[in-house]
Coordinates of N, CA and C in Angstrom, one line a residue:
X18 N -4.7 7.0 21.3 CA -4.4 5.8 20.4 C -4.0 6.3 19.0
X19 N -2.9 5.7 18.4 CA -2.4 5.6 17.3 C -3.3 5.2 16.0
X20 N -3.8 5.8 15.0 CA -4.4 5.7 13.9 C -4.2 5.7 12.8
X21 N -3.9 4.4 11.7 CA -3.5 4.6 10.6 C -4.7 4.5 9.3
X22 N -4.5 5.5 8.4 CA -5.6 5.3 7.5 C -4.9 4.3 6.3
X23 N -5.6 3.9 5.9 CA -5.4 2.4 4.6 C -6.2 2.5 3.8
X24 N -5.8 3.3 2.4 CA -6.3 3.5 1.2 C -6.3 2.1 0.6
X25 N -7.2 1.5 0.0 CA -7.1 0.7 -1.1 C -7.8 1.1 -2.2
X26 N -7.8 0.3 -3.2 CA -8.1 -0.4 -4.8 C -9.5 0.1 -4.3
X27 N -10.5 0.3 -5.6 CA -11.7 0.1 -6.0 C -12.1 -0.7 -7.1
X28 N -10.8 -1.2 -7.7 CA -10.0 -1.8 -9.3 C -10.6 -3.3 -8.8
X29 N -11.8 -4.1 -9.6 CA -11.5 -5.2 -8.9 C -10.6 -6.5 -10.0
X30 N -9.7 -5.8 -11.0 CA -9.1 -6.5 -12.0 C -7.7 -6.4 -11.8
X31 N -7.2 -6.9 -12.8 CA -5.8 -6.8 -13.2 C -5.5 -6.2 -14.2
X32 N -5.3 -4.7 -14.2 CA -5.8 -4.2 -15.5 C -6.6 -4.0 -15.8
X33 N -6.8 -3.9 -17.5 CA -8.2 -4.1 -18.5 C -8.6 -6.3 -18.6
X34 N -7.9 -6.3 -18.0 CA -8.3 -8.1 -18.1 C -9.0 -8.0 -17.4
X35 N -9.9 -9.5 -17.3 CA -10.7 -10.0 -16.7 C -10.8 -10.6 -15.3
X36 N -9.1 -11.0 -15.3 CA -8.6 -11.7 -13.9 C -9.4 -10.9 -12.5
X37 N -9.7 -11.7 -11.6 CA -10.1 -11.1 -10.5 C -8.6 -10.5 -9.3
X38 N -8.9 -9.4 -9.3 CA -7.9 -8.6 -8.4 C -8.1 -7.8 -7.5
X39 N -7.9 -6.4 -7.3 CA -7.6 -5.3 -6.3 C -6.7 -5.2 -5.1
X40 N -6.9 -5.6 -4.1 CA -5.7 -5.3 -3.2 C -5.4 -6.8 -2.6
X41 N -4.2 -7.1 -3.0 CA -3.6 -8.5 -2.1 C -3.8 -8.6 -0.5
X42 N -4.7 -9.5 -0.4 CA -4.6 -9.8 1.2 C -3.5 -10.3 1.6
X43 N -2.5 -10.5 1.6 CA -1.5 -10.8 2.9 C -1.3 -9.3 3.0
X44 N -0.5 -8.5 2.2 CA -0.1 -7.3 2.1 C -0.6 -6.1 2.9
X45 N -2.0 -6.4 3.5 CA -2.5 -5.9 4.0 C -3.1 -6.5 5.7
X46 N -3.2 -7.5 5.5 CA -3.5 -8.1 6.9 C -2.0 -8.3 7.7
X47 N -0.7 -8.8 6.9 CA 0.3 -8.5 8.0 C 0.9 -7.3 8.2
X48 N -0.1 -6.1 7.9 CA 0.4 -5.0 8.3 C -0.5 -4.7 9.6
X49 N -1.9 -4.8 9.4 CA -2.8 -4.8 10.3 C -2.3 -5.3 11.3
X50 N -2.2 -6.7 11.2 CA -1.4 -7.8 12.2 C -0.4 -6.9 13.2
X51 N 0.8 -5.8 12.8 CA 1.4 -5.6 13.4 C 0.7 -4.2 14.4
X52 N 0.4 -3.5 13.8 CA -0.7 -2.2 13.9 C -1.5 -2.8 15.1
X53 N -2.3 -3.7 15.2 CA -3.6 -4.1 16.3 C -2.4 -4.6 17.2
X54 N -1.7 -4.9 16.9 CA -0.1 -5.8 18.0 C -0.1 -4.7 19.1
X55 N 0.4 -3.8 18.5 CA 0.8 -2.6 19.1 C 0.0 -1.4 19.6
X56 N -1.6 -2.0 19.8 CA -2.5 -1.3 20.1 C -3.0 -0.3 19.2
X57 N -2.5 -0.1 18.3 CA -3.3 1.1 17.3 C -4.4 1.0 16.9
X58 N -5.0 1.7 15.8 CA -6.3 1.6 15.0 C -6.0 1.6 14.2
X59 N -7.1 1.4 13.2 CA -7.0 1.8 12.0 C -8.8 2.0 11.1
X60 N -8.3 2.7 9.9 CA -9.5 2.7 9.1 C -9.2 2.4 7.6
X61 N -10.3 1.8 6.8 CA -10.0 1.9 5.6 C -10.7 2.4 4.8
X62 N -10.2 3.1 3.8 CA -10.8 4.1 3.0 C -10.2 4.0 1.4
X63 N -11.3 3.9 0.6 CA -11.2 3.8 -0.8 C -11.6 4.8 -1.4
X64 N -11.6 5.4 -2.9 CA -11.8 6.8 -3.8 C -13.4 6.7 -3.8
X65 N -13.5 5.5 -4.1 CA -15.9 5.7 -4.1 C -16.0 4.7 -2.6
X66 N -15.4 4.5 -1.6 CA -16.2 3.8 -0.5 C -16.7 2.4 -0.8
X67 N -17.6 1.9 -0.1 CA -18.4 0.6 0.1 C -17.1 -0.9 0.1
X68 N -17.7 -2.0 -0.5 CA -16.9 -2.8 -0.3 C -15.9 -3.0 -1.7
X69 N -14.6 -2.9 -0.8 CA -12.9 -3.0 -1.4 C -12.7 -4.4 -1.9
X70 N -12.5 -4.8 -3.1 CA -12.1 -6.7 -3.5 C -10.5 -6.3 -3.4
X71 N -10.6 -7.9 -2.9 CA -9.2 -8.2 -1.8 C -9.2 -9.9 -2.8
X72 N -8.0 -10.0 -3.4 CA -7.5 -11.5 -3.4 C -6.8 -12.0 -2.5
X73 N -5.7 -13.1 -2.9 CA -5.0 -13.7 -2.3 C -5.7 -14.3 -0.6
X74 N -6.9 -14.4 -0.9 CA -7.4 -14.5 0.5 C -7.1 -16.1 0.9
X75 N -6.9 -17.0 0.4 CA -7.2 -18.2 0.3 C -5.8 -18.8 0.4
X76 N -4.7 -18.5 0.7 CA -3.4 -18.6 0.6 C -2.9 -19.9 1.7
X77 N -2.6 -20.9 1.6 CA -2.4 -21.9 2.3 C -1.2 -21.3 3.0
X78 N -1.0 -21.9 4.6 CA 0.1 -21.9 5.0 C -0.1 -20.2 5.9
X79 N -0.4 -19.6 5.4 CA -0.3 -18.0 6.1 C -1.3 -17.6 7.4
X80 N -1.0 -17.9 8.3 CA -1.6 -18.1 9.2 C -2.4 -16.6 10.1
X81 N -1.3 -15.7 9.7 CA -1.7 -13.8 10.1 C -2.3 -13.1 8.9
X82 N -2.8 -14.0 7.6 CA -3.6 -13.9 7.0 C -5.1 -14.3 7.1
X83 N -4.8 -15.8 7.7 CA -5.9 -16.3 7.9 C -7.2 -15.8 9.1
X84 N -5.9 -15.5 10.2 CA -6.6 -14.5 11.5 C -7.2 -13.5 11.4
X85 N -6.5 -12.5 10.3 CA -6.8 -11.3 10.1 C -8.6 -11.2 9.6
X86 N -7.9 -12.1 8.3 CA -9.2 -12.3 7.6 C -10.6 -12.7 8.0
X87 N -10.1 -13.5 9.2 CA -11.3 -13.7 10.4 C -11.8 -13.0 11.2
X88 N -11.1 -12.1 11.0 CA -11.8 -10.5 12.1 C -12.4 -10.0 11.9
X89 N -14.2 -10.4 12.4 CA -15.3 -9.1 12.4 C -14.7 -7.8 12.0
X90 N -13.7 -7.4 12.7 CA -14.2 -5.7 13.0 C -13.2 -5.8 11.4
X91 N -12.3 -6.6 11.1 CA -11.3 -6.3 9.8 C -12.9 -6.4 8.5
X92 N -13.3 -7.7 8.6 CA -14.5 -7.9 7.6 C -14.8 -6.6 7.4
X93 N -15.7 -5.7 8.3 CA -16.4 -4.9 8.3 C -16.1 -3.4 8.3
X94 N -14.7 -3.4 8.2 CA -14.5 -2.4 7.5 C -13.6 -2.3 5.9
X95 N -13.4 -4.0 5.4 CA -12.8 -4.0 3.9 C -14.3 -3.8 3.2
X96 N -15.1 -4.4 4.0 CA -16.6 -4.4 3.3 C -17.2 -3.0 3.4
X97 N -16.7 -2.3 4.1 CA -17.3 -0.9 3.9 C -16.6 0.3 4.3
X98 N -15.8 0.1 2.9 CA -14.2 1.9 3.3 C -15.1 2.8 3.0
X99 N -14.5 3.7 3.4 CA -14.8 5.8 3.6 C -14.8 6.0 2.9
X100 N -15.4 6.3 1.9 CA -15.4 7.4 0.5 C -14.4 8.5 1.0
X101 N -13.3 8.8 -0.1 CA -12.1 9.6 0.3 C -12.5 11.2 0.6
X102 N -13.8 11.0 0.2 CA -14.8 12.6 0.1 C -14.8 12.5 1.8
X103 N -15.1 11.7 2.5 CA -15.7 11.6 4.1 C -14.3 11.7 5.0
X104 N -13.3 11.3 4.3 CA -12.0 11.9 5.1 C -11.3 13.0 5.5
X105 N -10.8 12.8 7.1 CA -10.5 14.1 7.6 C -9.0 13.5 8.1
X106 N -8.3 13.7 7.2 CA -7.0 13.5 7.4 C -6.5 14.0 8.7
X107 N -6.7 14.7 9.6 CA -6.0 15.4 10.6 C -6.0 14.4 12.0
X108 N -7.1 13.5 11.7 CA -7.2 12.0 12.6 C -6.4 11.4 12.3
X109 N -5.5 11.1 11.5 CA -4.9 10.3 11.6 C -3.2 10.4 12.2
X110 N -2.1 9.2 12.1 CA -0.9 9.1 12.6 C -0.1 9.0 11.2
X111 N -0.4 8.1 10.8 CA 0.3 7.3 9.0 C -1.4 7.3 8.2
X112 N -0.2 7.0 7.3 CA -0.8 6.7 5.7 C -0.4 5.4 4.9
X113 N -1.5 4.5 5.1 CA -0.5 2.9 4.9 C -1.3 2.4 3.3
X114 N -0.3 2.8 2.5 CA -1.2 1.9 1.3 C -0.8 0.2 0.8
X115 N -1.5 -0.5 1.1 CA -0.6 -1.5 0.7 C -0.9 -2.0 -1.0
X116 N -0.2 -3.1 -1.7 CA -0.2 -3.6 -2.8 C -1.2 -4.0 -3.4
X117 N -1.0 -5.1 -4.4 CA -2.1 -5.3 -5.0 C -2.3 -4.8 -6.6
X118 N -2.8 -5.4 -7.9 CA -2.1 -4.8 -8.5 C -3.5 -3.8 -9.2
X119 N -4.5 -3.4 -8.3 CA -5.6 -3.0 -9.1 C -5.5 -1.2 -8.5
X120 N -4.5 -1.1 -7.7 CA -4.1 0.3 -7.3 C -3.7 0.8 -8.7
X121 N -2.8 0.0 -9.5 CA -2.5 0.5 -10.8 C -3.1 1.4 -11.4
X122 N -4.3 1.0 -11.2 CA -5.3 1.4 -12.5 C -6.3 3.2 -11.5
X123 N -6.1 3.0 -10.3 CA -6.8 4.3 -9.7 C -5.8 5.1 -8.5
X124 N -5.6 4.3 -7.7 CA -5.0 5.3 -6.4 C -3.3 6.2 -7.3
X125 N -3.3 5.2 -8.4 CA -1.6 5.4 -9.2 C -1.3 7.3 -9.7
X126 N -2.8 7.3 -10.0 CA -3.5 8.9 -10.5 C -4.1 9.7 -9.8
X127 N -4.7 9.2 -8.8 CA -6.1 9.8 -8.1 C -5.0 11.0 -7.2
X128 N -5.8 12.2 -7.8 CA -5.4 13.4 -6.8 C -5.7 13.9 -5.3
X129 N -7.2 13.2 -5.5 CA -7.7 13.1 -4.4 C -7.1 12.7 -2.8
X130 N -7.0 11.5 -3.0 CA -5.9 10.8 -1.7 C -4.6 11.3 -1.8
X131 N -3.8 11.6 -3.0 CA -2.6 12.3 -3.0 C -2.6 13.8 -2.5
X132 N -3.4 14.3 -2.6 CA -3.4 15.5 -1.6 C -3.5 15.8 -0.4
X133 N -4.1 14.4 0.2 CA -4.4 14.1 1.4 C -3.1 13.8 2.2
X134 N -2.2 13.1 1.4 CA -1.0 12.3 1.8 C -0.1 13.6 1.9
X135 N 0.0 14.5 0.9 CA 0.6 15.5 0.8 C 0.4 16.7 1.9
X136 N -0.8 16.7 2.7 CA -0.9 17.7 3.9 C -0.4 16.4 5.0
X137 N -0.5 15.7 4.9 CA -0.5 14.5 6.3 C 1.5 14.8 6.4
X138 N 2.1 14.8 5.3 CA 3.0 14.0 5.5 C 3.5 15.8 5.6
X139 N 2.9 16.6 4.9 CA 4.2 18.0 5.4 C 3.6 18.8 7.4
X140 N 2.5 17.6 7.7 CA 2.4 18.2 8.5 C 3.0 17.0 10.1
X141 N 4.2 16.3 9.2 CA 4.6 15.8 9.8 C 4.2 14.5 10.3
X142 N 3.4 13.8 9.3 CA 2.7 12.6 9.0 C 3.8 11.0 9.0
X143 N 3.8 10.4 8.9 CA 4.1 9.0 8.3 C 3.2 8.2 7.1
X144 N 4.0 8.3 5.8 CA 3.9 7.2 4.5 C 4.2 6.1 4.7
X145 N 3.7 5.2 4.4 CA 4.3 3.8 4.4 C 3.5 3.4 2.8
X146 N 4.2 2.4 2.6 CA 3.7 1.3 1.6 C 4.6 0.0 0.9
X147 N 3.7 -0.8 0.9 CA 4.2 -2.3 0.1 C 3.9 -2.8 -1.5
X148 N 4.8 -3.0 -2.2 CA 4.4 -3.7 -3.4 C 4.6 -3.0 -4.2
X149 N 2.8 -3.1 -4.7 CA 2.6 -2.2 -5.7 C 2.0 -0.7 -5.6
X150 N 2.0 -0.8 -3.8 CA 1.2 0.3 -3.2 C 2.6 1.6 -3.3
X151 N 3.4 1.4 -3.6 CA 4.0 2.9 -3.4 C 3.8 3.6 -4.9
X152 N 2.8 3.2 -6.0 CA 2.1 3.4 -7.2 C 1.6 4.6 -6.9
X153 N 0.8 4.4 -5.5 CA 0.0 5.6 -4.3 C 0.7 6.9 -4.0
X154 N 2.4 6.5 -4.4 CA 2.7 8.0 -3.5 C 3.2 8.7 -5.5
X155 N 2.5 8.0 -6.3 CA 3.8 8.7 -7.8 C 2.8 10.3 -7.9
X156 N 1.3 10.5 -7.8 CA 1.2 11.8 -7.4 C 0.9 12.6 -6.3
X157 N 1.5 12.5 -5.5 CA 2.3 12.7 -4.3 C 2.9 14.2 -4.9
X158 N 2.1 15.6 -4.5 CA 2.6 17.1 -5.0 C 2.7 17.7 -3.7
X159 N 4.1 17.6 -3.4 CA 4.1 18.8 -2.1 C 4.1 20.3 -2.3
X160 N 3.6 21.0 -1.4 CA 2.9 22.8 -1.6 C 3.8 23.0 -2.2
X161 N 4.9 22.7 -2.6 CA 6.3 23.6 -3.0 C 6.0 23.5 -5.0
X162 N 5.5 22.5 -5.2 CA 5.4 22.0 -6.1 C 6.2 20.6 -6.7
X163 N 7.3 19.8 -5.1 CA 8.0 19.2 -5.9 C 6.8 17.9 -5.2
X164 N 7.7 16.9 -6.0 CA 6.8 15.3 -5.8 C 7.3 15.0 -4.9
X165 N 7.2 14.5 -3.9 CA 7.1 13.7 -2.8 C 8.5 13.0 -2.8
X166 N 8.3 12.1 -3.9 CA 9.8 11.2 -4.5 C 10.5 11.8 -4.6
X167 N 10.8 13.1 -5.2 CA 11.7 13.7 -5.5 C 12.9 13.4 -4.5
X168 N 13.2 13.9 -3.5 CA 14.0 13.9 -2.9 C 14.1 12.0 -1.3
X169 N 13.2 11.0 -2.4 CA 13.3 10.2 -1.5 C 13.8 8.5 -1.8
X170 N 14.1 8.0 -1.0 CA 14.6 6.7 -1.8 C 13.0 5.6 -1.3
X171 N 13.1 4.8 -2.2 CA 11.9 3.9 -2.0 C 12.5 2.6 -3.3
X172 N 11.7 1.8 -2.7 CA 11.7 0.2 -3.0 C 10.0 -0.3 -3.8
X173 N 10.2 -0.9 -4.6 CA 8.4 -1.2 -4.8 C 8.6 -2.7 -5.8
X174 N 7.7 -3.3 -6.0 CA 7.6 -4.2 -6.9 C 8.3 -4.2 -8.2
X175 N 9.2 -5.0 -8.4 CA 10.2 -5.2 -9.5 C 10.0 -5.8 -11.1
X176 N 10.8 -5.3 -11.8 CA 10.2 -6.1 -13.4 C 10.4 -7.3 -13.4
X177 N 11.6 -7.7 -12.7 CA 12.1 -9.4 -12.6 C 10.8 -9.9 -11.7
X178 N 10.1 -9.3 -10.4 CA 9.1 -10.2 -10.0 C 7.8 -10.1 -11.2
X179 N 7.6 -9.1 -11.4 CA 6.4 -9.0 -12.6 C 6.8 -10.1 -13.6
X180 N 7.9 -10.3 -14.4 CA 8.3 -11.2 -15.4 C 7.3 -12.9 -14.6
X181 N 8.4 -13.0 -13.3 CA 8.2 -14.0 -12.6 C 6.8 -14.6 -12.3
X182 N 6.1 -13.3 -12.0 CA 4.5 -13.4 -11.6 C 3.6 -13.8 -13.3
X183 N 4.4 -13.6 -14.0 CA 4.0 -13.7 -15.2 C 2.5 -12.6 -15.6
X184 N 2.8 -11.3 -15.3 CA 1.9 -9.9 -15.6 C 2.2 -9.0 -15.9
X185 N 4.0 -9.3 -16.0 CA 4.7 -8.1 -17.3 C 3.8 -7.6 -18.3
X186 N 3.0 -8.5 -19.3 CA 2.1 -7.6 -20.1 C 0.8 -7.5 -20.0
X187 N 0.1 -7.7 -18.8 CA -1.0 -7.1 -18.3 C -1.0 -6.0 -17.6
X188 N 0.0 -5.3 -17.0 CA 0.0 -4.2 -15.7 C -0.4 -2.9 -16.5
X189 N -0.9 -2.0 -16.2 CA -1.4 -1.0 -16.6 C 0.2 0.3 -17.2
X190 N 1.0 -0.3 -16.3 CA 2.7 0.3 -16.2 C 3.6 0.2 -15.9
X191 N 4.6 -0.6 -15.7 CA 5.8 -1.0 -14.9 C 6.3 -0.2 -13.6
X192 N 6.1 -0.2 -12.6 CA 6.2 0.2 -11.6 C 7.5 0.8 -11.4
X193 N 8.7 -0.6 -11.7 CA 9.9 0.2 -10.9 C 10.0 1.5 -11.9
X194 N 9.8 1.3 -13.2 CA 10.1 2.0 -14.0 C 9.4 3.6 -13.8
X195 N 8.3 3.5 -13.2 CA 8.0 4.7 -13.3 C 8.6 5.3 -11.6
X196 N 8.6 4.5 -10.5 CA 9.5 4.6 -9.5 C 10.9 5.5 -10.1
X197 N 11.9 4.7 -10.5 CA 12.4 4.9 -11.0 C 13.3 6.1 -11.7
X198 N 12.1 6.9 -12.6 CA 12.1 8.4 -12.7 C 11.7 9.1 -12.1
X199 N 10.7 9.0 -10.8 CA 10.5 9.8 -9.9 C 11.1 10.4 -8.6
X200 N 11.2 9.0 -8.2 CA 12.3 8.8 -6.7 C 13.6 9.2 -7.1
X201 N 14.3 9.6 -5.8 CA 15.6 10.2 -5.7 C 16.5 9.2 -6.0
X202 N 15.9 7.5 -5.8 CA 16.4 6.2 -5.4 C 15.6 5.0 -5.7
X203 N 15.8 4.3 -6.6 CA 15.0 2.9 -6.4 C 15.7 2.0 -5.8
X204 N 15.4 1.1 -5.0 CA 16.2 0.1 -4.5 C 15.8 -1.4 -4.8
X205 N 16.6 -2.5 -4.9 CA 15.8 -3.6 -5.0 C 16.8 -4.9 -4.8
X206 N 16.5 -5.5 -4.4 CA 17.3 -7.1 -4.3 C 16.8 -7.8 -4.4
X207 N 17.1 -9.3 -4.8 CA 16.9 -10.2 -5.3 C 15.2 -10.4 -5.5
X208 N 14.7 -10.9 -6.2 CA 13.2 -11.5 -6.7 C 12.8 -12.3 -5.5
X209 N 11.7 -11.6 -4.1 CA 10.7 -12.1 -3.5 C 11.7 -12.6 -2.5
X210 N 12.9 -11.7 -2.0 CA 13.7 -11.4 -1.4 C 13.0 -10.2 0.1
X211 N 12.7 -9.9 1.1 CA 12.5 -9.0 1.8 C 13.8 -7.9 1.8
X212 N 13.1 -6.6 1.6 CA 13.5 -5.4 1.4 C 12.4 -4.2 1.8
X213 N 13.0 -3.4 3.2 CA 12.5 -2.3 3.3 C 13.1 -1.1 3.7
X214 N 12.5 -0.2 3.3 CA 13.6 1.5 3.2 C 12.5 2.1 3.7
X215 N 13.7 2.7 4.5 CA 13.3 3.8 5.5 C 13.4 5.4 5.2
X216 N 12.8 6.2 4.6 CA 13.6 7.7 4.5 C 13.0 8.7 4.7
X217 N 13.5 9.0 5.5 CA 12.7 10.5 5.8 C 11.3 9.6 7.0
X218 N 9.8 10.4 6.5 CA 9.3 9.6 6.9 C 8.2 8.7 6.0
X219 N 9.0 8.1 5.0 CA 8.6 7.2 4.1 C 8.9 5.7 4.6
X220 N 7.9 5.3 4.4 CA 8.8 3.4 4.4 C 7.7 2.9 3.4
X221 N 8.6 2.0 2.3 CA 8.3 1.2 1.9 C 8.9 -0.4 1.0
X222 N 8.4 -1.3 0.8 CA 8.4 -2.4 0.9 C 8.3 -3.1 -0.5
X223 N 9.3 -3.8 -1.2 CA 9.6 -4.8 -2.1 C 8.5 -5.4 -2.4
X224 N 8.5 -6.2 -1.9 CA 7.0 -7.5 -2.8 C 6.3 -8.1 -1.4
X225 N 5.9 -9.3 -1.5 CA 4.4 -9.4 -0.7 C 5.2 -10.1 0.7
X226 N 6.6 -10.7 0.3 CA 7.2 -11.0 2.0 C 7.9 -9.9 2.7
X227 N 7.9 -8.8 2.3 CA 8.3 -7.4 3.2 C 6.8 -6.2 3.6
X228 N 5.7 -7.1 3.4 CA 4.9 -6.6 4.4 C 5.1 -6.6 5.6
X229 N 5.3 -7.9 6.1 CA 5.7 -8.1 7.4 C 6.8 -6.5 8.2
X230 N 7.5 -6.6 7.4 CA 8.5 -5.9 8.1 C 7.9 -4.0 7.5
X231 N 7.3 -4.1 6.8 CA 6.5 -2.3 6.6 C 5.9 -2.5 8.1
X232 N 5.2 -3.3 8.3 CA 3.9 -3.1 9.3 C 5.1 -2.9 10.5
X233 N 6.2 -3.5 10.7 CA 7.3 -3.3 12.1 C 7.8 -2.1 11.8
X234 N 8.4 -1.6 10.9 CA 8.9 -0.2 10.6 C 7.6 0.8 11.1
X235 N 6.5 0.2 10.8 CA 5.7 1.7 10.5 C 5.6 1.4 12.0
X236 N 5.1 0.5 12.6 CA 4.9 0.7 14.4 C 6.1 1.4 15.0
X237 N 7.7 0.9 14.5 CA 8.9 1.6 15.0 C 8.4 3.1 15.4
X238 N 8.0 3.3 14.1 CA 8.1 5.1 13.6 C 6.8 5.9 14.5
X239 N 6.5 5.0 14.9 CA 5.0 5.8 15.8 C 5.2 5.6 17.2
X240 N 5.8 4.7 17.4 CA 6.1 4.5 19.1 C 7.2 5.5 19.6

């Protein structure tokens, strides 16, 4: 059986504000959604462990939100991720980070999981991510010494949706922008528009309606 591991947030803000945040639930449960579809597993693992704060849980209308969110075995493991110290990357298939904007503030730097990503993926792994989750791959150092981006195209959360979201000046750092100078390629279309890029074996995903289609790509890529 197929295994993906799912880094989230430990961040439970928006920034240094006060706002309650860390990892957007749709962004995460319609990835799940497609992953459990297709028989896989999965695990989720955070930088200190125990329980991961998840918003957007409460979202009217989202129905593979609402399911997800209703799942024992999902509850019970957002409520208690892997300390990144207890991870044995060699179990796994992918590396799925999804959004959210409290990754900003830890997975964006943490060398820890970026090292992990960096053996998974030269040893022939799959990356995926949504949002604000490709934050997760900016230190991303392959043995060679180059970044990960360097030679890849990727999509991630935009300044026009940040304007839109109205958190342009709360974010810890503009995303595309630091995208931007990393990646070989930023891509992006319209504001809350679905967009996802495939390269190499990277996929990732625009804003919170191209979850859906990370979680189809990443199943593509494993079947």
């Amino acid at each position: 059986m197929k295994r993906i591991l799912i880094p989230v947030t430990n961040h439970a803000t928006l920034g240094d504000t006060d706002q309650a945040n860390g990892t957007y639930s749709p962004e995460i449960t319609h990835v799940i959604h497609e992953l459990t579809a297709a028989g896989f597993d999965y695990e989720i693992a955070s930088i200190k462990g125990g329980k991961a704060p998840l918003y957007g849980t409460d979202i009217e209308g989202d129905e593979v939100n609402r399911i997800v969110l209703a799942d024992d075995n999902f509850q019970n493991r957002i409520n208690n991720t892997i300390p990144v110290s207890q991870v044995n990357i060699d179990e796994y298939d992918a590396v799925f980070y999804p959004g959210g904007f409290g990754l900003l503030s830890d997975l964006s730097t943490n060398t820890d999981f970026a090292q992990l990503a960096a053996k998974h993926y030269e040893n022939g792994g799959v990356i995926a991510a949504v949002c604000h989750g490709p934050a997760a791959l900016l230190p991303i150092t392959l043995s060679n010494g180059d970044s990960l981006l360097a030679s890849i195209s990727v999509t991630g959360f935009t300044r026009e949706e940040e304007i839109d979201f109205g958190t342009i000046t709360h974010i810890p750092f503009l995303l595309e922008e630091a995208l931007s100078r990393k990646a070989a390629r930023f891509n992006k279309v319209q504001p809350w528009q679905e967009l996802v890029i495939v390269d190499k074996r990277v996929i990732t995903g625009q804003n919170p309606t191209s979850a859906h289609g990370v979680g189809k790509a990443l199943v593509t890529s494993l079947s």
